mmCIF file of C-alpha atoms in Angstrom:
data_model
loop_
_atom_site.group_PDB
_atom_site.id
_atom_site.type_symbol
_atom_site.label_atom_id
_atom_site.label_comp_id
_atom_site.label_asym_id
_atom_site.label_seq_id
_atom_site.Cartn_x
_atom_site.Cartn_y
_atom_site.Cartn_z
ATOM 1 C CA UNK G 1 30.776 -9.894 -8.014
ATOM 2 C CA UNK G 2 27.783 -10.388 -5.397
ATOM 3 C CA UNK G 3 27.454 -14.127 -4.547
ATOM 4 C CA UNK G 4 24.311 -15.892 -3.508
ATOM 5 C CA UNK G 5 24.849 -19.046 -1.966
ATOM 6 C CA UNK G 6 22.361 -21.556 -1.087
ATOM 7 C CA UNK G 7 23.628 -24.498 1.070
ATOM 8 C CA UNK G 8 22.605 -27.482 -0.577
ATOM 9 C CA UNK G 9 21.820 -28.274 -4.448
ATOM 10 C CA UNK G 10 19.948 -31.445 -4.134
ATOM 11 C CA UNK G 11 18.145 -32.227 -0.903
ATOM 12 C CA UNK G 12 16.362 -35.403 -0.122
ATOM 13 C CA UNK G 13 13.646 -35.560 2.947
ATOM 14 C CA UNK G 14 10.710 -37.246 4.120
ATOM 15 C CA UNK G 15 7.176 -36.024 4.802
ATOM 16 C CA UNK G 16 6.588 -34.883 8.000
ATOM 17 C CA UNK G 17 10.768 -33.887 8.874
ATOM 18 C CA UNK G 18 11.319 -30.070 9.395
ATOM 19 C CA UNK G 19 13.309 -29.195 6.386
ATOM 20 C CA UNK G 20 15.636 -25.806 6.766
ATOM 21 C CA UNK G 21 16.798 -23.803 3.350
ATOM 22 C CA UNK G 22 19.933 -21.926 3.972
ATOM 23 C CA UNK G 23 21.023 -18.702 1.783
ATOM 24 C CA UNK G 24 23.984 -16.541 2.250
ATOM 25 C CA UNK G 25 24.747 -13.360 0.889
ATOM 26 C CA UNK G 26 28.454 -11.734 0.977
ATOM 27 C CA UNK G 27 27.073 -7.984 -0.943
ATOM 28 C CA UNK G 28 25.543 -6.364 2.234
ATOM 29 C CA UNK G 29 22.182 -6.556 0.649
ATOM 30 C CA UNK G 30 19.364 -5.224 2.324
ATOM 31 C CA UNK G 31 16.663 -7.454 0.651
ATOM 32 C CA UNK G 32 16.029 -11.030 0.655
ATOM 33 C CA UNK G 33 13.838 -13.291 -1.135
ATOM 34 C CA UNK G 34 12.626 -16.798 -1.207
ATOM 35 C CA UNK G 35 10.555 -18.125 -4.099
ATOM 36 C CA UNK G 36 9.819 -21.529 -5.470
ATOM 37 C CA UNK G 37 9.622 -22.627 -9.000
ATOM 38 C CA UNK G 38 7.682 -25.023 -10.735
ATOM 39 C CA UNK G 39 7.332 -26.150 -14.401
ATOM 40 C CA UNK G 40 4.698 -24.242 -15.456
ATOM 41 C CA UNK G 41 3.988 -21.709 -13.313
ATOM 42 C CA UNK G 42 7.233 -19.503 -13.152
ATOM 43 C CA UNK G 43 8.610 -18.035 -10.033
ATOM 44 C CA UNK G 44 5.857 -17.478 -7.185
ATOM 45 C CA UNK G 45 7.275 -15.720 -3.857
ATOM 46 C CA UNK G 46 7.126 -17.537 -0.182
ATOM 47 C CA UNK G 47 8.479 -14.708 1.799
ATOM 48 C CA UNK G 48 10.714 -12.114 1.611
ATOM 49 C CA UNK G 49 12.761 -9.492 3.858
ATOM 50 C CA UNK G 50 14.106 -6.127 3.636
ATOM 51 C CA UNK G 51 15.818 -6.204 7.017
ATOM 52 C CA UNK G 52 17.233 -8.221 9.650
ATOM 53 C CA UNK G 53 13.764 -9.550 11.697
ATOM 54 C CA UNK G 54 11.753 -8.071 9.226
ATOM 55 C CA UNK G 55 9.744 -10.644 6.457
ATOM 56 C CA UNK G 56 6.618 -9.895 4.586
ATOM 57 C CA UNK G 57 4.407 -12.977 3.304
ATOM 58 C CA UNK G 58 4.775 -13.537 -0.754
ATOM 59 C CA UNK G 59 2.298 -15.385 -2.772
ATOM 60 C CA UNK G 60 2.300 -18.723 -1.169
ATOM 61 C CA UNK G 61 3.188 -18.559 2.334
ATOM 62 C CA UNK G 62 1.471 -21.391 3.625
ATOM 63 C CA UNK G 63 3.382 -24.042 4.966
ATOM 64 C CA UNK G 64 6.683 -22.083 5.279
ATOM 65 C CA UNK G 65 8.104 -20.149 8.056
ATOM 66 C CA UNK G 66 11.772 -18.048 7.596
ATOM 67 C CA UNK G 67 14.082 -16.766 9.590
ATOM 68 C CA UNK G 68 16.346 -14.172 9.211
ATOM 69 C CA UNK G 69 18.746 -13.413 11.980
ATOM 70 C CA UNK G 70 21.377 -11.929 10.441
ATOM 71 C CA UNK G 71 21.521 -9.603 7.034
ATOM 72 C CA UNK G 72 23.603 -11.676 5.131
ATOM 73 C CA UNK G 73 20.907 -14.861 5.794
ATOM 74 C CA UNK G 74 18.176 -15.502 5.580
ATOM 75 C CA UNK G 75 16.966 -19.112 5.607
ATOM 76 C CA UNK G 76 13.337 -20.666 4.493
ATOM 77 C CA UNK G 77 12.290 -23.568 7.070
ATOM 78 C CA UNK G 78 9.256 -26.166 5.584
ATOM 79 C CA UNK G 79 7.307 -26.577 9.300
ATOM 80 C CA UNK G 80 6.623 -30.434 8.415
ATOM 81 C CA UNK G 81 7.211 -31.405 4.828
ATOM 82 C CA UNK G 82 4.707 -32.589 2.373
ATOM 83 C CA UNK G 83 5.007 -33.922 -0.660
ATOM 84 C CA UNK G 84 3.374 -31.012 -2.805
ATOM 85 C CA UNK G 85 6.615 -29.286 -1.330
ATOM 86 C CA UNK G 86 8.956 -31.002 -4.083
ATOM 87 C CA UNK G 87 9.959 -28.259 -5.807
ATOM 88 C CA UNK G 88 12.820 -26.146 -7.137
ATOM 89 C CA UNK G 89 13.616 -23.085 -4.080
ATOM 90 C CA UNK G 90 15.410 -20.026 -5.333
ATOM 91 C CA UNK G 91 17.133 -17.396 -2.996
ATOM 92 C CA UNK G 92 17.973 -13.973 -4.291
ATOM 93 C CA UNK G 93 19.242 -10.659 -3.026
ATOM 94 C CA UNK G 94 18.910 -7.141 -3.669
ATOM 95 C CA UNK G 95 19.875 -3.672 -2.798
ATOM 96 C CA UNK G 96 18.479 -1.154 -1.063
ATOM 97 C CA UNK G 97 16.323 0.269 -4.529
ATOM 98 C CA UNK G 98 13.818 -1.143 -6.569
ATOM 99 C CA UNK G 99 15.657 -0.220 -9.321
ATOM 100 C CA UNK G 100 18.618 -2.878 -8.804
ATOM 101 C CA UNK G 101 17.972 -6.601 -10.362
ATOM 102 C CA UNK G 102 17.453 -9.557 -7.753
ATOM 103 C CA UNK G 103 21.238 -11.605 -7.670
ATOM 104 C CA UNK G 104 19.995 -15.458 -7.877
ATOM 105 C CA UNK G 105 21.625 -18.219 -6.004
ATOM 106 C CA UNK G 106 21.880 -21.998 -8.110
ATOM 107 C CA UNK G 107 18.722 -23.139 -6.089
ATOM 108 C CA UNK G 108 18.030 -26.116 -4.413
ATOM 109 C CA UNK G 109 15.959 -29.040 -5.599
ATOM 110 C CA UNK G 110 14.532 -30.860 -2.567
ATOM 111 C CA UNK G 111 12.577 -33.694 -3.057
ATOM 112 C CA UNK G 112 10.198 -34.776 -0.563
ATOM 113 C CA UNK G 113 8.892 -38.624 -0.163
ATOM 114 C CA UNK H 1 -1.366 -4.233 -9.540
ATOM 115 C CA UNK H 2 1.545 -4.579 -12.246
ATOM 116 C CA UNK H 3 1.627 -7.582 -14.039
ATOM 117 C CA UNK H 4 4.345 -9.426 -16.971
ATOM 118 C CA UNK H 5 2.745 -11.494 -19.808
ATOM 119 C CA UNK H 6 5.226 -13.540 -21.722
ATOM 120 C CA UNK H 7 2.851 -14.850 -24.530
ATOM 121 C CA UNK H 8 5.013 -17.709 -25.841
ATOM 122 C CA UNK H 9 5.821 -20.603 -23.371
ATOM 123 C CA UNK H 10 7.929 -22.338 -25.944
ATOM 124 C CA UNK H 11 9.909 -21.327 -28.809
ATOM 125 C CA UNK H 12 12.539 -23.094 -31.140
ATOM 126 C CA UNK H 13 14.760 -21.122 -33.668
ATOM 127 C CA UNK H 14 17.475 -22.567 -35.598
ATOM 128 C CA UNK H 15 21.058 -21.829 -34.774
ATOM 129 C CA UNK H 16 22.087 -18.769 -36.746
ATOM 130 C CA UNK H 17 18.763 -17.522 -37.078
ATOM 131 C CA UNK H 18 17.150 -13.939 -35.241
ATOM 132 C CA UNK H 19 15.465 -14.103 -31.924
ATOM 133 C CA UNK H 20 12.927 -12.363 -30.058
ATOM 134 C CA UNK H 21 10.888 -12.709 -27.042
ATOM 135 C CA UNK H 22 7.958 -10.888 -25.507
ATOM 136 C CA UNK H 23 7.276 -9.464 -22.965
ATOM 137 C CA UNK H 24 3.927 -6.976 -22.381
ATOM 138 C CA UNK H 25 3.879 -5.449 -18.537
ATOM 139 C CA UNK H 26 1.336 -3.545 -16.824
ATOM 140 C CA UNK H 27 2.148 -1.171 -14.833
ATOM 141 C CA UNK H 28 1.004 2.429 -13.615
ATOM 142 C CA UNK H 29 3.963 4.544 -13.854
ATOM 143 C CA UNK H 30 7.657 4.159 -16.170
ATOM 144 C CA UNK H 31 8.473 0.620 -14.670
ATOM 145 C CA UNK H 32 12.094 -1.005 -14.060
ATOM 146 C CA UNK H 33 12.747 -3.436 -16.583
ATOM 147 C CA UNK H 34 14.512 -6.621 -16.323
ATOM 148 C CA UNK H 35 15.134 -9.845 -18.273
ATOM 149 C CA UNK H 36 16.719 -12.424 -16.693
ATOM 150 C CA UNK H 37 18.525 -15.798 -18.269
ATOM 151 C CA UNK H 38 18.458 -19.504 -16.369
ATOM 152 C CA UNK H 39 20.377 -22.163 -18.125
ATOM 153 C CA UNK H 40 19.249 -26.076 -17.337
ATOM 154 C CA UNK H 41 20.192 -26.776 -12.910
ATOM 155 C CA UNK H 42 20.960 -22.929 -12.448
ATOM 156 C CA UNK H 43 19.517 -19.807 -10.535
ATOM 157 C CA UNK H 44 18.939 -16.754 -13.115
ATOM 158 C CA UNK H 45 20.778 -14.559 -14.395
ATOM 159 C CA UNK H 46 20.574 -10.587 -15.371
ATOM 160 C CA UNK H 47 20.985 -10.141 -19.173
ATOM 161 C CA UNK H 48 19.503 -6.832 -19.041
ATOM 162 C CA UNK H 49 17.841 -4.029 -17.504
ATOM 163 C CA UNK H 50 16.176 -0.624 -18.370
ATOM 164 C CA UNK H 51 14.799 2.588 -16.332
ATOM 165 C CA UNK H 52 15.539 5.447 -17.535
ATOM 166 C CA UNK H 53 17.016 7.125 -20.970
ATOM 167 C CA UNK H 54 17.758 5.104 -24.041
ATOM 168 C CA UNK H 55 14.790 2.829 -24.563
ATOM 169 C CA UNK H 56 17.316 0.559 -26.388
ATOM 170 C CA UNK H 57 19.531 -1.295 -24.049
ATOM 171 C CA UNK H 58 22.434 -3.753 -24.484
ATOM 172 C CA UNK H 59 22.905 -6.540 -22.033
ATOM 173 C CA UNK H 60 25.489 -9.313 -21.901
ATOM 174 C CA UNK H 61 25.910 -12.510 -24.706
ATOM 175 C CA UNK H 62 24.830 -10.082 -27.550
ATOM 176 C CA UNK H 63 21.121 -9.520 -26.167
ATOM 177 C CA UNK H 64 18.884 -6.116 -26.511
ATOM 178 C CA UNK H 65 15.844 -5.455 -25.752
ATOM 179 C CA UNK H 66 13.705 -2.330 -26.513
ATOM 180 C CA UNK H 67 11.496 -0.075 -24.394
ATOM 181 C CA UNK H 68 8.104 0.637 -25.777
ATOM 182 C CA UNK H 69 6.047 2.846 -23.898
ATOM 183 C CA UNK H 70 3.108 2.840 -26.065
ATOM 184 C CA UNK H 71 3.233 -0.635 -26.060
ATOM 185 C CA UNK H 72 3.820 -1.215 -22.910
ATOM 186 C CA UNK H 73 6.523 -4.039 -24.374
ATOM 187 C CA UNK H 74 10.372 -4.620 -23.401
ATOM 188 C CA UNK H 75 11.064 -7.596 -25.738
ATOM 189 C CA UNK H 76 14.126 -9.222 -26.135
ATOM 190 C CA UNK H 77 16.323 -9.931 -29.098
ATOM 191 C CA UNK H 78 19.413 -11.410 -30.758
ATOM 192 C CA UNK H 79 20.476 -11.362 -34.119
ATOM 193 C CA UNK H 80 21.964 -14.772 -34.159
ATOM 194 C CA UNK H 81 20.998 -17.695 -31.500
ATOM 195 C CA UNK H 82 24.002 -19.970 -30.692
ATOM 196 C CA UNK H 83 23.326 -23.542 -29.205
ATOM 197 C CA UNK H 84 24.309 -21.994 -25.855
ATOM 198 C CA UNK H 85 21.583 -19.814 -25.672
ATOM 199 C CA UNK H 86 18.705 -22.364 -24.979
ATOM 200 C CA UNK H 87 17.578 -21.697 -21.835
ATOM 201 C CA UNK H 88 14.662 -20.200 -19.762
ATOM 202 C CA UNK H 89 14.442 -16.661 -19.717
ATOM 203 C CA UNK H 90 11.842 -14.207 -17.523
ATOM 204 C CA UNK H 91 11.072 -10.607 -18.073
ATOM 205 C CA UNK H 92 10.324 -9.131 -14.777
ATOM 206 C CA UNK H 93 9.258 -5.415 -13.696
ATOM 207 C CA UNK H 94 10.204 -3.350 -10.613
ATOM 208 C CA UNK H 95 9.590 -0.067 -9.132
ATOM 209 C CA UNK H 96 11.301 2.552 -6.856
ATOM 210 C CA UNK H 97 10.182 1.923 -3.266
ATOM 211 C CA UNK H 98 12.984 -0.120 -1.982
ATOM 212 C CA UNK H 99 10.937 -2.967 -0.181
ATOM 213 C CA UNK H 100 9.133 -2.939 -3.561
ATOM 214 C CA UNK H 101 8.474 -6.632 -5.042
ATOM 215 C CA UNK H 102 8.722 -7.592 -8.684
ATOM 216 C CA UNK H 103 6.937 -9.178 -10.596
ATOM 217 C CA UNK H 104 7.826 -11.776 -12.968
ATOM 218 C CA UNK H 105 6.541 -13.389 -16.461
ATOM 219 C CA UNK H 106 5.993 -17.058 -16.766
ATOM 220 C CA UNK H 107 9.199 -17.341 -18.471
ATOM 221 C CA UNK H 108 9.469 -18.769 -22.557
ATOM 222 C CA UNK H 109 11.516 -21.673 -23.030
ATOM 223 C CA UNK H 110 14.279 -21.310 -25.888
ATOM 224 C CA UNK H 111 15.017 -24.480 -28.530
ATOM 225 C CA UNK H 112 17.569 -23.947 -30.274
ATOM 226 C CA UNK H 113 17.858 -26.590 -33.378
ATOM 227 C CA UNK H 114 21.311 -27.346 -34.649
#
């Protein structure tokens, strides 16, 4: 069973720290995805990658950077957290075909203050 | 550009009673087809998917959802909603192209009334 795992569940910071998002895939996937969800407004994509170095700017970009140095990880990093930032983060992965569904991980609610 | 439309943001069955949700894409060619489940605190879940052959397809907890092409609908249903079923759920289209993106619906919000 593929496993997406994001490192922290709940994450607490303060405006202005560097925050970093950590998500781990075991399934070999090629793709990799980072979106953020709000009440409301349903998932909207930050970034994404379909190979180790490679990333491709989603819907919302601004404000985040990622990094992905490794296939099975690819982590989302807030440059200098804001507020408007509290959010739920979702990572998911996916297979070489865009016929596959996206494997979620449990997310991570970070609050920023 | 392909786009999901889930009309209803909210809606509340009784326990027992039938369910469906909609979901209307746009898209140019057959789509990928995808509805996905996230229970209160958790990432999402696959319940089902379609793209090719029977446009009636089974997924997991005793969901289906139907392919209309002339439509252009995949709604969900389920003959009997159990408490565990409220949730969020998101219909979402895909395509071929491997670094292709989907796109997902606004989600609907299931009630489920005792």
């Amino acid at each position: 069973d593929v496993k997406v795992t994001q490192s922290s569940r709940y994450l607490v910071k303060r405006t202005g720290e560097k925050v970093f998002l950590e998500c781990v895939q075991d399934m070999d996937h090629e793709n990799m995805f980072w979106y953020r969800q709000d009440p409301g407004l349903g998932l909207r994509l930050i970034y994404f990658s379909y190979d180790v170095k490679m990333k491709e700017k989603g819907d919302i970009p601004e404000g985040y950077s990622v990094s992905r140095e490794k296939k099975e990880r690819f982590s989302l990093i807030l440059e200098s957290a804001s507020t408007n930032q509290t959010s739920m983060y979702l990572c998911a992965s996916r297979g070489r075909q865009g016929s596959q569904p996206q494997h979620f991980g449990d997310g991570t609610r970070l609050s920023i203050l | 550009a392909q786009s999901v439309t889930q009309p209803d943001i909210h809606i509340t069955v009784s326990e027992g009673a039938s369910l469906e949700l909609r979901c209307n894409y746009s898209y140019g060619a057959t789509p990928y087809l995808f509805w996905y489940v996230q229970s209160p605190g958790q990432g999402l879940q696959l319940l089902l998917k379609y793209f090719s052959g029977d446009t009636l397809v089974q997924g997991i907890k005793g969901f289906e959802a139907e392919f209309k092409r002339s439509q252009s609908s995949f709604n969900l249903r389920k003959p009997s909603v159990h408490w565990s079923d409220a949730a969020e759920y998101f219909c979402a289209v895909g395509a071929g192209g491997g670094s292709y993106i989907p796109t997902f619906g606004r989600g609907t919000s299931l009630i489920v009334h005792p």
